[in-house]
Short mmCIF file of C-alpha atoms in Angstrom, two decimals:
data_model
loop_
_atom_site.label_atom_id
_atom_site.label_comp_id
_atom_site.label_asym_id
_atom_site.label_seq_id
_atom_site.Cartn_x
_atom_site.Cartn_y
_atom_site.Cartn_z
CA GLN A 1 -7.82 -16.31 1.45
CA GLU A 2 -8.73 -13.91 4.24
CA ALA A 3 -6.37 -12.92 7.04
CA ASP A 4 -6.86 -10.92 10.24
CA TRP A 5 -4.19 -8.26 10.72
CA THR A 6 -3.59 -6.00 13.71
CA ILE A 7 -1.69 -2.75 13.23
CA LYS A 8 -0.32 -1.32 16.47
CA LYS A 9 1.82 1.57 15.18
CA GLY A 10 2.78 2.82 11.79
CA ALA A 11 0.73 3.11 8.65
CA LEU A 12 -0.52 1.08 5.74
CA TRP A 13 1.07 1.96 2.40
CA TRP A 14 -0.38 0.49 -0.82
CA PHE A 15 1.99 0.40 -3.79
CA THR A 16 1.38 -1.08 -7.23
CA ASN A 17 3.85 -1.76 -10.01
CA ARG A 18 3.12 -1.25 -13.70
CA VAL A 19 4.95 -1.14 -17.00
CA ARG A 20 4.21 1.85 -19.20
CA GLU A 21 5.96 2.49 -22.52
CA GLY A 22 8.50 -0.21 -21.63
CA GLU A 23 9.39 1.44 -18.31
CA SER A 24 8.59 -0.02 -14.89
CA GLN A 25 6.79 2.41 -12.58
CA THR A 26 5.89 2.13 -8.90
CA VAL A 27 2.67 3.94 -8.01
CA LEU A 28 1.56 4.91 -4.50
CA ARG A 29 -2.20 4.20 -4.39
CA ALA A 30 -3.12 5.02 -0.78
CA VAL A 31 -1.73 5.70 2.69
CA ILE A 32 -3.71 5.08 5.88
CA PRO A 33 -2.15 6.55 9.04
CA SER A 34 -2.21 4.48 12.23
CA ASP A 35 -4.52 6.90 14.06
CA PHE A 36 -7.13 6.43 11.31
CA ALA A 37 -7.65 2.72 11.93
#
């Protein structure tokens, strides 16, 4: 389902979670600063 989002200030941070060798890890995939959008 699509959604329209407006970002006024701040940034977009994309995190993913994975399990590797039995340990949970949080991975930062991308950061988009507010002046980039």
